[in-house]
Structure formats: structure tokens, C-alpha cells
Amino acid sequence: MARTTISSLTKMKADGEKIASVTAYDSSFARVFADCGMDFMLIGDSLGMTLQGEDSTVPVSVADVAYHTRGVRKGAPEAFVMADMPFMSYSTVEDACLNAAELMRAGANMVKLEGGDWLLDTIKALQQRGVPVCAHLGLLPQSVNVLGGYKVQGREQGQAESTVRQALALEEAGAQMLVLECVPTELAKLITEKLHIPTIGIGAGPYTDGQILVMHDMLGITSDYMPKFVKNYMQDAGDIQTAMRNYIAEVKSGEFPQPEHCFA
């Protein structure tokens, strides 16, 4: 299998081939996911909740993400690996450059930042310095205290129009991928059609260029709360490898997500 790059992911969008991705946090799972044919993996700051037992992503540090990025890279040396930049690690352009460098040195191929217009200069600076950037719009987990909880974003017309405008601005600034989280299906469809870069959805409907899920959610490990947009792939699988292959196949075929996993 050819090594996945941002160029090959962009070509997948152009060719209409769906992109399958999942969070990963250590070498063992990363090896399994790579062997199953996962297109890319994200070391998500979701590790704060899934691994550390926190109630949000806010306590996660750059050192935490770098530690887990090294593990994932060791387990999947040929994989395309994206690393989340944690809360307040990119509040200034200088901070963003220094912290992104740490994650790239740990093995990331790309970093992900949450936010819109205020990040334009930061994305330009990172791109100019050789750091590929994935932007993130919709529900922003690092901003949950401002948003007042984990709520669907973009249902009101003004908010939807703002999201479309910001997506275009982020692409123009140099973002090479965009995650859309918990937005209405039709809004995600519109943004995906307008952008040249791949869109990756989580709770954003079937029309994004790809899908991503938190591994603990899709394996049924999460015990206290299962988001609407999650499907438990272990229910019909005898092992993790089968669950992952089924997930990848359903993303590629368009079978996942179904309407019950989406927001109107």
C-alpha cells in the first residue's frame, strides 16, 4: 500500500473516494489500525477524557499529545498521523509555531487547531514554516465552556453563513484539511462542495469527504455517554480488527453514517 500523504488525501477528495480515520493514542492500536487500512490517525486531545479520566479536553498539555504521538508513530511508521494542538497552545503565532514544532518532532505529519477567523495569521505562519494544518469548525471541544456545553453548531442561518465564510477563509490561509464537528448535514455538504481541501466529519453527516470517530466510542468502551453520531462497531464483530475493517468499509461505501447518526 502506498504511503498516505496530504496530496493523496486531497486526490481522494477529487476522485470521490471517502476517507476513513480514527483516533489513536498508542503503538499497539496504531499498528492494528494501519494494518486494517485506515487512511489516517488523529492523536486527539480527547485523550484527556478517554485516557486520563478528565471531563473535558482542556487539561491536556502539549507534552501529553507529544508523548502519545511518539507511541502512534512507533506503531505505524508509514501512517499519516495528525496531532491535536491542545487548549491555549496556539493562543499566539509564536506559541503555535513552537508547540507545533514539538508535535512534528514527535512524529506528526499535520497539526489540528480549533477555531475560525482569529487563526488565519497563525495558519499562514505555520504553513510558511512547513507545518501542515488541519482546521476545525463547528463544535469546538476546547471552547465548551464558552459554548455552554456540547451542542450542535450552525443551525441558525447567521451562524451557518459564518461557518461557510470561515471555512473558505481557513482554506485560503493555507489549511489543507478541515474537520467539521456536530454541524447540520446540509451545512457540511455545502462546505464540502465549496472547498478544494478534504473535509472530515464527526457528527456532520454523510456528505463530507471522510469520517472520523473516537476509537473508544466506536469500540463500545465509552461507558457513561455515547454521542448520537457514534456507531458501536464491536457489536457485530468478534475482534477489533474486524470492527475496524467494517468501519472502513462502511465509510468507503457511504453506508456510515446513517440518518440516525446525523443532525438536521
Short mmCIF file of C-alpha atoms in Angstrom, two decimals:
data_model
loop_
_atom_site.label_atom_id
_atom_site.label_comp_id
_atom_site.label_asym_id
_atom_site.label_seq_id
_atom_site.Cartn_x
_atom_site.Cartn_y
_atom_site.Cartn_z
CA MET A 1 0.00 0.00 0.00
CA ALA A 2 1.33 3.45 -0.95
CA ARG A 3 2.10 5.80 1.90
CA THR A 4 -0.72 8.25 2.61
CA THR A 5 0.16 11.94 2.28
CA ILE A 6 -1.83 15.15 2.28
CA SER A 7 -1.56 15.09 -1.51
CA SER A 8 -3.09 11.61 -1.69
CA LEU A 9 -5.88 12.61 0.70
CA THR A 10 -6.63 15.64 -1.48
CA LYS A 11 -6.68 13.38 -4.53
CA MET A 12 -9.14 11.09 -2.75
CA LYS A 13 -11.49 14.06 -2.41
CA ALA A 14 -11.08 14.91 -6.09
CA ASP A 15 -11.74 11.30 -7.07
CA GLY A 16 -14.77 10.99 -4.80
CA GLU A 17 -13.13 8.32 -2.63
CA LYS A 18 -14.18 8.54 1.02
CA ILE A 19 -11.51 8.93 3.71
CA ALA A 20 -11.65 6.76 6.85
CA SER A 21 -9.92 7.92 10.02
CA VAL A 22 -9.92 7.26 13.75
CA THR A 23 -8.23 8.50 16.90
CA ALA A 24 -5.20 6.55 18.14
CA TYR A 25 -3.09 7.01 21.23
CA ASP A 26 -0.52 4.21 21.41
CA SER A 27 1.68 1.94 19.31
CA SER A 28 -0.40 -1.25 19.66
CA PHE A 29 -3.68 0.18 18.42
CA ALA A 30 -1.89 2.27 15.78
CA ARG A 31 -0.37 -0.89 14.33
CA VAL A 32 -3.77 -2.58 14.19
CA PHE A 33 -5.41 0.44 12.55
CA ALA A 34 -2.64 0.77 9.98
CA ASP A 35 -2.80 -2.94 9.13
CA CYS A 36 -6.56 -2.62 8.61
CA GLY A 37 -6.01 0.13 6.03
CA MET A 38 -7.00 3.26 7.96
CA ASP A 39 -6.31 6.33 5.82
CA PHE A 40 -5.03 8.42 8.73
CA MET A 41 -4.98 8.61 12.51
CA LEU A 42 -5.51 11.52 14.89
CA ILE A 43 -3.85 11.80 18.27
CA GLY A 44 -6.80 13.68 19.69
CA ASP A 45 -6.83 15.79 22.80
CA SER A 46 -9.83 13.56 23.51
CA LEU A 47 -7.16 11.57 25.35
CA GLY A 48 -7.96 13.84 28.30
CA MET A 49 -11.30 12.07 28.66
CA THR A 50 -10.61 8.63 27.18
CA LEU A 51 -7.23 8.02 28.82
CA GLN A 52 -6.88 10.49 31.67
CA GLY A 53 -10.43 10.49 33.02
CA GLU A 54 -10.93 14.26 32.72
CA ASP A 55 -14.34 15.72 31.94
CA SER A 56 -13.07 17.82 29.00
CA THR A 57 -10.07 18.26 26.73
CA VAL A 58 -8.95 21.46 28.49
CA PRO A 59 -6.42 19.88 30.94
CA VAL A 60 -4.42 18.20 28.14
CA SER A 61 -0.89 19.55 27.55
CA VAL A 62 1.39 19.64 24.51
CA ALA A 63 3.65 17.18 26.32
CA ASP A 64 0.71 14.77 26.69
CA VAL A 65 -0.08 14.87 22.96
CA ALA A 66 3.60 14.60 22.01
CA TYR A 67 4.00 11.53 24.24
CA HIS A 68 1.11 9.72 22.58
CA THR A 69 2.16 10.89 19.10
CA ARG A 70 5.51 9.18 19.58
CA GLY A 71 3.74 5.97 20.51
CA VAL A 72 1.46 6.07 17.48
CA ARG A 73 4.38 6.82 15.16
CA LYS A 74 6.34 3.88 16.56
CA GLY A 75 3.43 1.53 15.93
CA ALA A 76 2.59 2.85 12.46
CA PRO A 77 5.77 4.29 10.93
CA GLU A 78 4.24 4.65 7.46
CA ALA A 79 0.88 6.09 8.54
CA PHE A 80 -0.36 9.64 8.05
CA VAL A 81 -0.60 10.99 11.59
CA MET A 82 -2.32 14.17 12.74
CA ALA A 83 -1.87 15.63 16.23
CA ASP A 84 -4.22 17.94 18.09
CA MET A 85 -2.79 21.17 19.44
CA PRO A 86 -4.25 21.41 22.95
CA PHE A 87 -6.10 24.22 24.70
CA MET A 88 -4.17 27.53 24.66
CA SER A 89 -1.14 26.02 22.95
CA TYR A 90 -1.68 28.27 19.91
CA SER A 91 -3.03 31.46 21.53
CA THR A 92 -0.27 33.45 19.77
CA VAL A 93 1.53 32.84 16.49
CA GLU A 94 4.81 32.33 18.35
CA ASP A 95 3.27 29.77 20.72
CA ALA A 96 1.69 27.96 17.80
CA CYS A 97 4.98 27.66 15.94
CA LEU A 98 6.93 26.43 18.96
CA ASN A 99 4.30 23.91 20.06
CA ALA A 100 3.61 22.67 16.54
CA ALA A 101 7.34 22.04 16.15
CA GLU A 102 7.27 19.82 19.25
CA LEU A 103 4.40 17.75 17.84
CA MET A 104 6.03 17.46 14.42
CA ARG A 105 9.27 16.30 16.02
CA ALA A 106 7.24 13.70 17.93
CA GLY A 107 6.09 12.22 14.63
CA ALA A 108 3.05 14.17 13.43
CA ASN A 109 2.54 14.87 9.72
CA MET A 110 -0.02 17.59 10.44
CA VAL A 111 -1.40 19.52 13.39
CA LYS A 112 -5.04 20.40 14.06
CA LEU A 113 -6.30 23.68 15.52
CA GLU A 114 -9.82 24.64 16.59
CA GLY A 115 -11.25 27.99 15.54
CA GLY A 116 -12.07 30.39 12.73
CA ASP A 117 -11.08 33.91 11.75
CA TRP A 118 -8.69 34.53 14.63
CA LEU A 119 -6.49 31.68 13.41
CA LEU A 120 -5.84 32.97 9.90
CA ASP A 121 -2.47 34.57 10.65
CA THR A 122 -1.43 31.54 12.68
CA ILE A 123 -2.26 29.13 9.86
CA LYS A 124 -0.36 31.27 7.37
CA ALA A 125 2.68 31.33 9.66
CA LEU A 126 2.62 27.58 10.22
CA GLN A 127 2.17 26.83 6.54
CA GLN A 128 5.03 29.16 5.61
CA ARG A 129 7.25 27.32 8.10
CA GLY A 130 6.47 23.90 6.74
CA VAL A 131 3.79 22.76 9.18
CA PRO A 132 0.65 21.35 7.50
CA VAL A 133 -2.55 22.43 9.26
CA CYS A 134 -5.98 20.90 9.65
CA ALA A 135 -8.60 23.43 10.74
CA HIS A 136 -11.64 22.55 12.86
CA LEU A 137 -15.07 24.24 12.81
CA GLY A 138 -18.48 23.54 14.29
CA LEU A 139 -18.44 22.20 17.83
CA LEU A 140 -15.07 23.11 19.34
CA PRO A 141 -14.44 20.92 22.39
CA GLN A 142 -11.72 23.25 23.71
CA SER A 143 -14.32 26.05 23.77
CA VAL A 144 -17.02 24.04 25.52
CA ASN A 145 -17.06 26.47 28.45
CA VAL A 146 -17.83 29.36 26.09
CA LEU A 147 -20.34 27.39 24.03
CA GLY A 148 -22.20 26.31 27.15
CA GLY A 149 -21.88 22.59 26.51
CA TYR A 150 -21.59 20.09 23.69
CA LYS A 151 -24.20 21.46 21.30
CA VAL A 152 -24.81 21.25 17.57
CA GLN A 153 -23.43 24.35 15.83
CA GLY A 154 -24.66 26.12 12.70
CA ARG A 155 -28.41 25.57 12.86
CA GLU A 156 -29.23 29.30 12.77
CA GLN A 157 -28.86 30.95 9.34
CA GLY A 158 -26.39 33.58 10.52
CA GLN A 159 -24.21 31.01 12.25
CA ALA A 160 -24.31 28.74 9.20
CA GLU A 161 -23.30 31.57 6.88
CA SER A 162 -20.46 32.49 9.21
CA THR A 163 -19.24 28.89 9.25
CA VAL A 164 -19.16 28.74 5.45
CA ARG A 165 -17.28 32.04 5.25
CA GLN A 166 -14.76 30.96 7.85
CA ALA A 167 -14.19 27.63 6.12
CA LEU A 168 -13.31 29.41 2.90
CA ALA A 169 -11.03 31.82 4.74
CA LEU A 170 -9.22 28.99 6.52
CA GLU A 171 -8.59 27.25 3.22
CA GLU A 172 -7.29 30.48 1.67
CA ALA A 173 -4.98 30.99 4.66
CA GLY A 174 -3.37 27.63 3.98
CA ALA A 175 -5.32 24.98 5.88
CA GLN A 176 -5.04 21.69 3.97
CA MET A 177 -7.87 19.84 5.68
CA LEU A 178 -10.96 20.73 7.70
CA VAL A 179 -12.74 18.81 10.46
CA LEU A 180 -16.44 19.62 10.83
CA GLU A 181 -17.90 18.52 14.16
CA CYS A 182 -21.59 18.39 15.10
CA VAL A 183 -23.00 20.55 12.33
CA PRO A 184 -26.19 20.01 10.30
CA THR A 185 -25.82 17.64 7.36
CA GLU A 186 -26.75 20.21 4.73
CA LEU A 187 -24.28 22.76 6.08
CA ALA A 188 -21.47 20.21 5.96
CA LYS A 189 -22.49 19.29 2.42
CA LEU A 190 -22.37 22.91 1.30
CA ILE A 191 -18.95 23.50 2.83
CA THR A 192 -17.58 20.28 1.34
CA GLU A 193 -18.76 21.32 -2.11
CA LYS A 194 -17.20 24.77 -1.81
CA LEU A 195 -13.77 23.68 -0.59
CA HIS A 196 -10.91 22.14 -2.54
CA ILE A 197 -9.40 20.62 0.61
CA PRO A 198 -10.80 17.44 2.21
CA THR A 199 -13.47 17.77 4.87
CA ILE A 200 -13.62 15.18 7.65
CA GLY A 201 -16.87 14.86 9.54
CA ILE A 202 -17.75 13.76 13.04
CA GLY A 203 -21.46 14.19 13.53
CA ALA A 204 -21.58 16.14 10.26
CA GLY A 205 -23.50 13.78 8.01
CA PRO A 206 -22.57 11.57 5.04
CA TYR A 207 -21.50 14.23 2.53
CA THR A 208 -18.12 15.18 3.99
CA ASP A 209 -15.10 13.73 2.22
CA GLY A 210 -14.33 11.49 5.17
CA GLN A 211 -15.32 10.41 8.66
CA ILE A 212 -13.55 10.21 11.99
CA LEU A 213 -14.60 8.63 15.28
CA VAL A 214 -13.02 8.34 18.71
CA MET A 215 -11.75 4.77 18.96
CA HIS A 216 -13.15 4.21 22.44
CA ASP A 217 -16.62 5.25 21.28
CA MET A 218 -16.70 3.03 18.19
CA LEU A 219 -15.39 0.04 20.16
CA GLY A 220 -18.07 0.44 22.82
CA ILE A 221 -15.59 1.20 25.58
CA THR A 222 -17.11 4.55 26.49
CA SER A 223 -19.43 3.77 29.38
CA ASP A 224 -21.11 6.95 30.53
CA TYR A 225 -22.32 8.59 27.32
CA MET A 226 -22.49 7.59 23.67
CA PRO A 227 -22.85 10.51 21.24
CA LYS A 228 -25.62 10.37 18.64
CA PHE A 229 -23.11 10.29 15.79
CA VAL A 230 -21.32 7.14 17.01
CA LYS A 231 -21.87 3.57 15.87
CA ASN A 232 -20.57 0.74 18.06
CA TYR A 233 -18.68 -1.46 15.61
CA MET A 234 -17.86 -4.12 18.20
CA GLN A 235 -21.49 -5.22 18.46
CA ASP A 236 -21.28 -7.23 15.24
CA ALA A 237 -17.58 -8.04 15.28
CA GLY A 238 -15.66 -10.75 17.06
CA ASP A 239 -12.48 -8.72 17.37
CA ILE A 240 -11.09 -5.20 16.98
CA GLN A 241 -9.59 -5.90 13.56
CA THR A 242 -12.97 -6.94 12.16
CA ALA A 243 -14.65 -3.93 13.76
CA MET A 244 -12.15 -1.58 12.17
CA ARG A 245 -12.36 -3.19 8.76
CA ASN A 246 -16.15 -2.97 8.90
CA TYR A 247 -15.94 0.71 9.83
CA ILE A 248 -13.56 1.45 6.97
CA ALA A 249 -15.76 -0.46 4.51
CA GLU A 250 -18.90 1.38 5.62
CA VAL A 251 -17.21 4.78 5.35
CA LYS A 252 -15.87 3.94 1.89
CA SER A 253 -19.27 2.70 0.66
CA GLY A 254 -21.20 5.58 2.21
CA GLU A 255 -23.14 3.21 4.48
CA PHE A 256 -21.89 5.14 7.51
CA PRO A 257 -23.16 7.50 8.77
CA GLN A 258 -26.87 6.74 8.57
CA PRO A 259 -29.58 9.38 9.21
CA GLU A 260 -29.78 8.39 12.89
CA HIS A 261 -26.15 9.46 13.29
CA CYS A 262 -26.72 12.91 11.76
CA PHE A 263 -28.11 16.32 12.71
CA ALA A 264 -30.71 18.28 10.78
#
